[in-house]
PDB file of C-alpha atoms and ligand atoms in Angstrom:
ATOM      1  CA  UNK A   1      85.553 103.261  71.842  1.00 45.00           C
ATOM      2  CA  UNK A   2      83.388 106.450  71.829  1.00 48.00           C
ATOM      3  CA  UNK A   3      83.890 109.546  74.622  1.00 53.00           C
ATOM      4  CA  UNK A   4      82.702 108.919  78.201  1.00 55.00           C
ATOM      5  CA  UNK A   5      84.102 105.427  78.476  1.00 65.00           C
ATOM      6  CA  UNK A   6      86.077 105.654  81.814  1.00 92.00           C
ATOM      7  CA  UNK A   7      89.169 105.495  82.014  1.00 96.00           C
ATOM      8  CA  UNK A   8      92.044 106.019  84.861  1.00 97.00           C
ATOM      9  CA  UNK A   9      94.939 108.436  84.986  1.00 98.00           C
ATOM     10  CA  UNK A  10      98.045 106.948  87.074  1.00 98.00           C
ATOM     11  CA  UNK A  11     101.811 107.923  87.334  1.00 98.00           C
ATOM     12  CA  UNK A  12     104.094 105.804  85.434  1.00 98.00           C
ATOM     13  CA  UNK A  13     105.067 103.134  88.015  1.00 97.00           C
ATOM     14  CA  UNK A  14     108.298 100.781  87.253  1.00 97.00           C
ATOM     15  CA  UNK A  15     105.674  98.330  86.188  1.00 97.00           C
ATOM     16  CA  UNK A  16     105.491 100.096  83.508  1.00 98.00           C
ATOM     17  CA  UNK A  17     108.379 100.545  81.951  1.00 98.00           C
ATOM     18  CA  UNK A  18     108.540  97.762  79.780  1.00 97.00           C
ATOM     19  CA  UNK A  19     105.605  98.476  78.354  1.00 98.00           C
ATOM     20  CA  UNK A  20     106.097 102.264  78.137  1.00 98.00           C
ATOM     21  CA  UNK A  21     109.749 101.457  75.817  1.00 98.00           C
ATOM     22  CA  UNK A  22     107.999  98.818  73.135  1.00 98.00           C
ATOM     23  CA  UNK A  23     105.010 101.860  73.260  1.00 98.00           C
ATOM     24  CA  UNK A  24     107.997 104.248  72.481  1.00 98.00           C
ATOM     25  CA  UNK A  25     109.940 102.159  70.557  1.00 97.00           C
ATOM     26  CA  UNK A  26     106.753 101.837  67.976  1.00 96.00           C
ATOM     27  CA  UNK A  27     105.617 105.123  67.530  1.00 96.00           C
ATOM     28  CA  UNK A  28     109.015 107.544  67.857  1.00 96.00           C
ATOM     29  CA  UNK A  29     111.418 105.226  66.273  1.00 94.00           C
ATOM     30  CA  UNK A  30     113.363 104.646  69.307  1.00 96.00           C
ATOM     31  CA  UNK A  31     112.698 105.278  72.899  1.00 97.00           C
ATOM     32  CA  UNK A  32     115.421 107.929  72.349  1.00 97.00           C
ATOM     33  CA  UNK A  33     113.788 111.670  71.941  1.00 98.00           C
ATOM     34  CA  UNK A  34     115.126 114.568  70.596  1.00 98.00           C
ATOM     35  CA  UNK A  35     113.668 118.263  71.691  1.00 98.00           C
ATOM     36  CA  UNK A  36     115.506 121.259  71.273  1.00 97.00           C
ATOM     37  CA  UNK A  37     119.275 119.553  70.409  1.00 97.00           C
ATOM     38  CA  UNK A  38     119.501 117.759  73.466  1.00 97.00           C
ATOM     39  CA  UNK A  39     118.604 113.693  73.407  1.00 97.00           C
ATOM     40  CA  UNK A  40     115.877 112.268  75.987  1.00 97.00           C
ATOM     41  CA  UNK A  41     115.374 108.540  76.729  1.00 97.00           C
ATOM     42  CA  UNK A  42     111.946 108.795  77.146  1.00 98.00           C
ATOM     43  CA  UNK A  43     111.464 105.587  78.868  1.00 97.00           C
ATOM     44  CA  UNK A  44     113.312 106.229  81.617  1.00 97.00           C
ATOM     45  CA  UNK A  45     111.400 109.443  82.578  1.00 98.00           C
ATOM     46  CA  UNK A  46     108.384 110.275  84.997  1.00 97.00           C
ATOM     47  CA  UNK A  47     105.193 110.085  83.219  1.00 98.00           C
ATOM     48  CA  UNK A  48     101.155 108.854  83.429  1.00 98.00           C
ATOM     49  CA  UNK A  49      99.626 105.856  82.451  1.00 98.00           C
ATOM     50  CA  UNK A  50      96.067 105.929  81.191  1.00 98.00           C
ATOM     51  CA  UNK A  51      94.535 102.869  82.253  1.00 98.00           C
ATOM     52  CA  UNK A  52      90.988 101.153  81.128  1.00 96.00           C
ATOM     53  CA  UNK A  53      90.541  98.124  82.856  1.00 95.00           C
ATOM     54  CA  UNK A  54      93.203  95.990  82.959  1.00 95.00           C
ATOM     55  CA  UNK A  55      94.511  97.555  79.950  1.00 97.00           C
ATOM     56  CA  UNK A  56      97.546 100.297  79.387  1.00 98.00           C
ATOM     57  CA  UNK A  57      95.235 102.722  76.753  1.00 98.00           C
ATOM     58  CA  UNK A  58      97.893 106.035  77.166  1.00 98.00           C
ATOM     59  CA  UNK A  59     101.282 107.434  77.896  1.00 98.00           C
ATOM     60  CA  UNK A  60     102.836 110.865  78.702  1.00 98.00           C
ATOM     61  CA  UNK A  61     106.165 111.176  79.435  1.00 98.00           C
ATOM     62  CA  UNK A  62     107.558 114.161  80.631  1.00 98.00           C
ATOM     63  CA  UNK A  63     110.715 116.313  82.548  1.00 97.00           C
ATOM     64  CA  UNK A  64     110.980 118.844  85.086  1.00 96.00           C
ATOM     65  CA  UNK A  65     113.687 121.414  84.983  1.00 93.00           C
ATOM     66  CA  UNK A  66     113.771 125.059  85.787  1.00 88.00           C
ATOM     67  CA  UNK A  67     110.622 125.682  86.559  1.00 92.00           C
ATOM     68  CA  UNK A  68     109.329 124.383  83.906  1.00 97.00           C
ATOM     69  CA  UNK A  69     107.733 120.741  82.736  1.00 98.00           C
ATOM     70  CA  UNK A  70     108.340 119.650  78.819  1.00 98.00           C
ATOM     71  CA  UNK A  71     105.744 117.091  77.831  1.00 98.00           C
ATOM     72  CA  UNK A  72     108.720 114.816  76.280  1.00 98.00           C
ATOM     73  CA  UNK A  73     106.102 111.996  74.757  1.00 98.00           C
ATOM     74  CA  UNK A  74     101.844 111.672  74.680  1.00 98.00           C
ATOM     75  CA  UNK A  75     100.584 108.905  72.801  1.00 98.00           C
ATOM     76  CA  UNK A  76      96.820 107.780  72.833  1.00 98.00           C
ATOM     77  CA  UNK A  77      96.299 104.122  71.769  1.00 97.00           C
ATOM     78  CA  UNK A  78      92.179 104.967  71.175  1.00 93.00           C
ATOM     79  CA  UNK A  79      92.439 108.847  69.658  1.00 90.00           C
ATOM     80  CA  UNK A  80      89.437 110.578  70.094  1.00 93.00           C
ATOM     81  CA  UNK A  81      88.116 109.262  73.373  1.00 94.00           C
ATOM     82  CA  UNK A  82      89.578 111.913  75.646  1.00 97.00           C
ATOM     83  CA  UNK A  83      92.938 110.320  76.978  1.00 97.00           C
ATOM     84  CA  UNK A  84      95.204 112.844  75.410  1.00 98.00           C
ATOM     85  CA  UNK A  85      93.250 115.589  77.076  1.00 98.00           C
ATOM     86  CA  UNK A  86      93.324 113.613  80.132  1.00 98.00           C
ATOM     87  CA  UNK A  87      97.136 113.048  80.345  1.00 98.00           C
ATOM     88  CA  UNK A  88      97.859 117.122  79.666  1.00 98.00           C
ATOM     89  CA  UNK A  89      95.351 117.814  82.412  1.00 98.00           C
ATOM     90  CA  UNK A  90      97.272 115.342  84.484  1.00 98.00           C
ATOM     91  CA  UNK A  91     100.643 116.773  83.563  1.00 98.00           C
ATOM     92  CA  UNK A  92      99.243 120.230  84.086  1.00 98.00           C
ATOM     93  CA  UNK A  93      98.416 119.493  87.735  1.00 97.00           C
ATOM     94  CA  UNK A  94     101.960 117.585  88.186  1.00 96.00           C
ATOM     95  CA  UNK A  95     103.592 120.292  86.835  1.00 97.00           C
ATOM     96  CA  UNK A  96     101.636 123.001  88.970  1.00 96.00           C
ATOM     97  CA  UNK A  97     102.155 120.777  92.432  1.00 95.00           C
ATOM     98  CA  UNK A  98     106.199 120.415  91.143  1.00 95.00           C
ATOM     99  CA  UNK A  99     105.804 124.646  91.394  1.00 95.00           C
ATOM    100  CA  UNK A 100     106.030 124.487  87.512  1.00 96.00           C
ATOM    101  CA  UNK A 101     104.670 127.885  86.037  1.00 96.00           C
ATOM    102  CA  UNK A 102     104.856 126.357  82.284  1.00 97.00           C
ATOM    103  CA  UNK A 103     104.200 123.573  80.171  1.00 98.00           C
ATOM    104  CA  UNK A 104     105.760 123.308  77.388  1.00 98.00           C
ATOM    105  CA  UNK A 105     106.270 120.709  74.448  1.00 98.00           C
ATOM    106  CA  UNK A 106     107.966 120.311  70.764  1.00 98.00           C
ATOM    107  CA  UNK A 107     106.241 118.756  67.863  1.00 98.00           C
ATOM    108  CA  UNK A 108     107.059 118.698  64.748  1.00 98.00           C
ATOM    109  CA  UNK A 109     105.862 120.904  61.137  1.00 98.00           C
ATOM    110  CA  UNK A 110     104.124 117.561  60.010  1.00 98.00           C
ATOM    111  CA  UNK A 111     101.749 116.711  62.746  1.00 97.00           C
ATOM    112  CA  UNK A 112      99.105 119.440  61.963  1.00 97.00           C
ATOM    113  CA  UNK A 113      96.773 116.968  64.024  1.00 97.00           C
ATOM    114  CA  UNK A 114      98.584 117.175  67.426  1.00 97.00           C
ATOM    115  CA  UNK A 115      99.205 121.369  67.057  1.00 98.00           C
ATOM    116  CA  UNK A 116      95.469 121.684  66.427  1.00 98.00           C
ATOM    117  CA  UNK A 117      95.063 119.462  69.642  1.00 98.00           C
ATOM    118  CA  UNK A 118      97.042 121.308  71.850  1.00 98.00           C
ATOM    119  CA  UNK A 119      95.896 124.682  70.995  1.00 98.00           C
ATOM    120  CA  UNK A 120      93.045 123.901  71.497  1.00 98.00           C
ATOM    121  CA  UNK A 121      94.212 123.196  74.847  1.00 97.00           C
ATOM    122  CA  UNK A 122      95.394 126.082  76.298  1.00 97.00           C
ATOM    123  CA  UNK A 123      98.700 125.928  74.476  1.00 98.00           C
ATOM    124  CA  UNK A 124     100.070 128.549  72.066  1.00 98.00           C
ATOM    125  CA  UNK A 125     103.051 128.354  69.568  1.00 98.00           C
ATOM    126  CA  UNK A 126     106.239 130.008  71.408  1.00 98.00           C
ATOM    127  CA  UNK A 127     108.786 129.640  68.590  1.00 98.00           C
ATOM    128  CA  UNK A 128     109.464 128.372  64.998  1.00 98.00           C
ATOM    129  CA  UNK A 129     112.321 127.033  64.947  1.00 98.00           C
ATOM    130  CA  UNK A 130     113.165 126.140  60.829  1.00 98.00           C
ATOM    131  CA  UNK A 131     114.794 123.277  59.826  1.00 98.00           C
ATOM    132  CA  UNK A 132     115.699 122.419  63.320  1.00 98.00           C
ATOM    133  CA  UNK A 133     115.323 118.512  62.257  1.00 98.00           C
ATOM    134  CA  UNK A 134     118.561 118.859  59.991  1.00 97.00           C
ATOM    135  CA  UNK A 135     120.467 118.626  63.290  1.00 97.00           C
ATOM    136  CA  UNK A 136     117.875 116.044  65.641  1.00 97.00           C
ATOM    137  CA  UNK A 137     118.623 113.802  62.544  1.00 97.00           C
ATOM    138  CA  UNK A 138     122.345 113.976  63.023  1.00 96.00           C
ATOM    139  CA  UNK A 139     121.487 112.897  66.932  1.00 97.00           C
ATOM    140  CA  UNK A 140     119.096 110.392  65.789  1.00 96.00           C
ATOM    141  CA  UNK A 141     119.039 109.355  62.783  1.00 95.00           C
ATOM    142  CA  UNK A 142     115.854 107.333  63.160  1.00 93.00           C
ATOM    143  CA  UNK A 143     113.809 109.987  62.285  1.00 95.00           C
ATOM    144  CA  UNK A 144     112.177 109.873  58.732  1.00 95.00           C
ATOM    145  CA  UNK A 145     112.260 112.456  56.260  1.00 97.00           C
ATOM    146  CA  UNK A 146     108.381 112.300  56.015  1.00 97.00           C
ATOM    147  CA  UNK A 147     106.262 111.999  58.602  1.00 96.00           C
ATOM    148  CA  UNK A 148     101.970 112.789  59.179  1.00 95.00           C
ATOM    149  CA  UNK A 149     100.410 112.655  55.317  1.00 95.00           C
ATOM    150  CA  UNK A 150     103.967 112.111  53.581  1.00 97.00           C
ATOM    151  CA  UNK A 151     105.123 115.753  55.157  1.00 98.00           C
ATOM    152  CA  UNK A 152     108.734 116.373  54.562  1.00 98.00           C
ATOM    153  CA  UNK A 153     109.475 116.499  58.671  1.00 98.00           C
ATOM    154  CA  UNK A 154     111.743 119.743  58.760  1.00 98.00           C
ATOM    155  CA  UNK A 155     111.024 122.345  61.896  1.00 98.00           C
ATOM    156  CA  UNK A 156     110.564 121.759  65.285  1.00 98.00           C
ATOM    157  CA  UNK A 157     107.119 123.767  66.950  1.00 98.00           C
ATOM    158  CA  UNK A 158     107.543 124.975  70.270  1.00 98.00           C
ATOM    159  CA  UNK A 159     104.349 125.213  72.179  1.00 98.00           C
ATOM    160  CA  UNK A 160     104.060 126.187  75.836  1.00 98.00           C
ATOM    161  CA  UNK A 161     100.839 126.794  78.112  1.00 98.00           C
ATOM    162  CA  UNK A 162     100.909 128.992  80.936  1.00 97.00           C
ATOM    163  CA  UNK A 163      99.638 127.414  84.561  1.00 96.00           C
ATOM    164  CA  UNK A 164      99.619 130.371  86.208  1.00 84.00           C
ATOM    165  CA  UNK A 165      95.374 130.481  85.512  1.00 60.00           C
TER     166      UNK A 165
HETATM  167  C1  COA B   1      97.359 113.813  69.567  1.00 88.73           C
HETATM  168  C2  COA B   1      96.767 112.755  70.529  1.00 88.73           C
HETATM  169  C3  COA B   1      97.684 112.570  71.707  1.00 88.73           C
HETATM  170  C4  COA B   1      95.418 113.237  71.003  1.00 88.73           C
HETATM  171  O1  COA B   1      94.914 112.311  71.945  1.00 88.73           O
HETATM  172  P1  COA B   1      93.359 111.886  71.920  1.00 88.73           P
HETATM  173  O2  COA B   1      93.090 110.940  73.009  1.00 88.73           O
HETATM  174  O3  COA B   1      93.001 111.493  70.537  1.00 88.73           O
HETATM  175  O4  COA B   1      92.726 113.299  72.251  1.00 88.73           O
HETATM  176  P2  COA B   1      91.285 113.583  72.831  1.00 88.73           P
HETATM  177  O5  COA B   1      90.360 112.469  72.532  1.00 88.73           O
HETATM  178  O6  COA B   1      91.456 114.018  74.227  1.00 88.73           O
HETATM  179  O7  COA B   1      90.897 114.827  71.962  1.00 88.73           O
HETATM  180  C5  COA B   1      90.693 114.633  70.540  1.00 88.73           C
HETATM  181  C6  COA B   1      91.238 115.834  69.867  1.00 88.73           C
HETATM  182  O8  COA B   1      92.513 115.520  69.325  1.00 88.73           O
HETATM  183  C7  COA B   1      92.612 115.919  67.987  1.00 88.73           C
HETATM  184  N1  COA B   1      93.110 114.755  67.288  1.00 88.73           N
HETATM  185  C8  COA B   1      94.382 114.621  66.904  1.00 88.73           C
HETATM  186  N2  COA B   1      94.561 113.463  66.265  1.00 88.73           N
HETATM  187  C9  COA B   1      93.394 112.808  66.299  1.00 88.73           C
HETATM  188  C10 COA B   1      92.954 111.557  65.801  1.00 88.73           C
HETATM  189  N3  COA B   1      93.774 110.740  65.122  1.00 88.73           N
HETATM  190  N4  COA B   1      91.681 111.182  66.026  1.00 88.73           N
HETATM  191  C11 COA B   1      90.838 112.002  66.702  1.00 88.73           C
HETATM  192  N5  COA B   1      91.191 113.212  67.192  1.00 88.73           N
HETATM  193  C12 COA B   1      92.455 113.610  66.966  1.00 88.73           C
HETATM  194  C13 COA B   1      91.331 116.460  67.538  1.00 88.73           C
HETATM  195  O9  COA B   1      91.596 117.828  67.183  1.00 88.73           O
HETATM  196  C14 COA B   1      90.402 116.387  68.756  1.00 88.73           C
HETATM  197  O10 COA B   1      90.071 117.674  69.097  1.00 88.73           O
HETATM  198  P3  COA B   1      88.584 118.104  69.526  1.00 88.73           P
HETATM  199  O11 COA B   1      87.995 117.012  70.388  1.00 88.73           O
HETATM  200  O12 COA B   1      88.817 119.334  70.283  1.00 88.73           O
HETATM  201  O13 COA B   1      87.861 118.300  68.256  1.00 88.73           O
HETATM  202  C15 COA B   1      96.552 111.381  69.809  1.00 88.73           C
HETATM  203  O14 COA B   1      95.778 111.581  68.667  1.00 88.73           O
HETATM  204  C16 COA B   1      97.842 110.665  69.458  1.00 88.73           C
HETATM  205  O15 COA B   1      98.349 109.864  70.233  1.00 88.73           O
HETATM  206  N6  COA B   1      98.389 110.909  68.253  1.00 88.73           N
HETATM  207  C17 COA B   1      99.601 110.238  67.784  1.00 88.73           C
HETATM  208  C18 COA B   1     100.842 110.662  68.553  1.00 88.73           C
HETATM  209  C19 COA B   1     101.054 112.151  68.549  1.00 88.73           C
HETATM  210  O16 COA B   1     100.944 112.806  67.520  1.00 88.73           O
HETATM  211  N7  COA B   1     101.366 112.704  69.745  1.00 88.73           N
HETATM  212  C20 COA B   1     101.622 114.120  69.942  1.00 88.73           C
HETATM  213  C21 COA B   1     102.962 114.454  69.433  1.00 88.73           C
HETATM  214  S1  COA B   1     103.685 115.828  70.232  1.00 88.73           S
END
């Protein structure tokens, strides 16, 4: 599917939810996340649903806390068609109704794909932190050693955008 198909943008309803942990199960390993040393179950959080037709096409899971919102999970079933844009601008404007002033997310050194994607988003790398994965391993052991293009998977990026604009 090329850009400009429509699409729909929903909160994560518990209709969902089965759906959202086999999405999560899939891609992460586990619907079990690990940001930052401390262990999310990502299917149990709030989130947004992208929607074409009848059909579930994106997810976003995220957590509020402190004044702050973490993107915990975005997956886009059809890359390229605008849905991962569309679920950070909806969990930009959650975030800024919540009284959020920042966005923020981890990723990992492998996935040069989603870092160029979210800085080109209005996100910017906050911290490095090196071979933070040693010790997400021991939490879940589920995650490989290589990951995006056989990249050993070894640091954790932090990005954050700021919603005060
Ligand atoms: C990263 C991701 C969420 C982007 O969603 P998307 O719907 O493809 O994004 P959009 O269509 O809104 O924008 C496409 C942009 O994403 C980037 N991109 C990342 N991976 C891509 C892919 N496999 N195909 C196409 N574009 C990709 C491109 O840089 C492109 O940027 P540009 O349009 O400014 O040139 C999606 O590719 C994905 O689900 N990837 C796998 C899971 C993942 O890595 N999630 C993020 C981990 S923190």
């Amino acid at each position: 599917m090329g850009r400009g198909v429509a699409f729909d943008i929903r909160p994560l309803g518990a209709g969902d939810r089965s759906w959202a942990g086999e999405l999560l199960a899939g891609h992460w390993g586990s619907v079990r996340i690990v940001t930052r040393g401390r262990v999310h179950d990502a299917s149990r959080l709030p989130g947004l649903v992208a929607w074409r037709g009848d059909g579930r096409i994106g997810l976003l899971t995220c957590r509020l806390d402190a004044g702050r919102c973490e993107i915990v999970t975005l997956n886009a079933l059809e890359p390229g068609g605008g849905v991962g844009t569309a679920l950070v601008e909806g969990a930009a404007a959650l975030a800024r109704q919540a009284g959020c002033r920042r966005l923020w997310l981890v990723t990992t050194n492998d996935n040069v794909a989603a870092r160029e994607f979210y800085l080109k988003r209005g996100f910017r790398v906050a911290a490095v932190h090196a071979g933070a994965i040693a010790a997400s391993r021991r939490l879940k052991p589920e995650i490989p050693e290589r990951g995006v293009g056989g990249v050993p998977i070894t640091d954790e990026i932090e990005m954050v955008r700021f919603l005060d604009d």
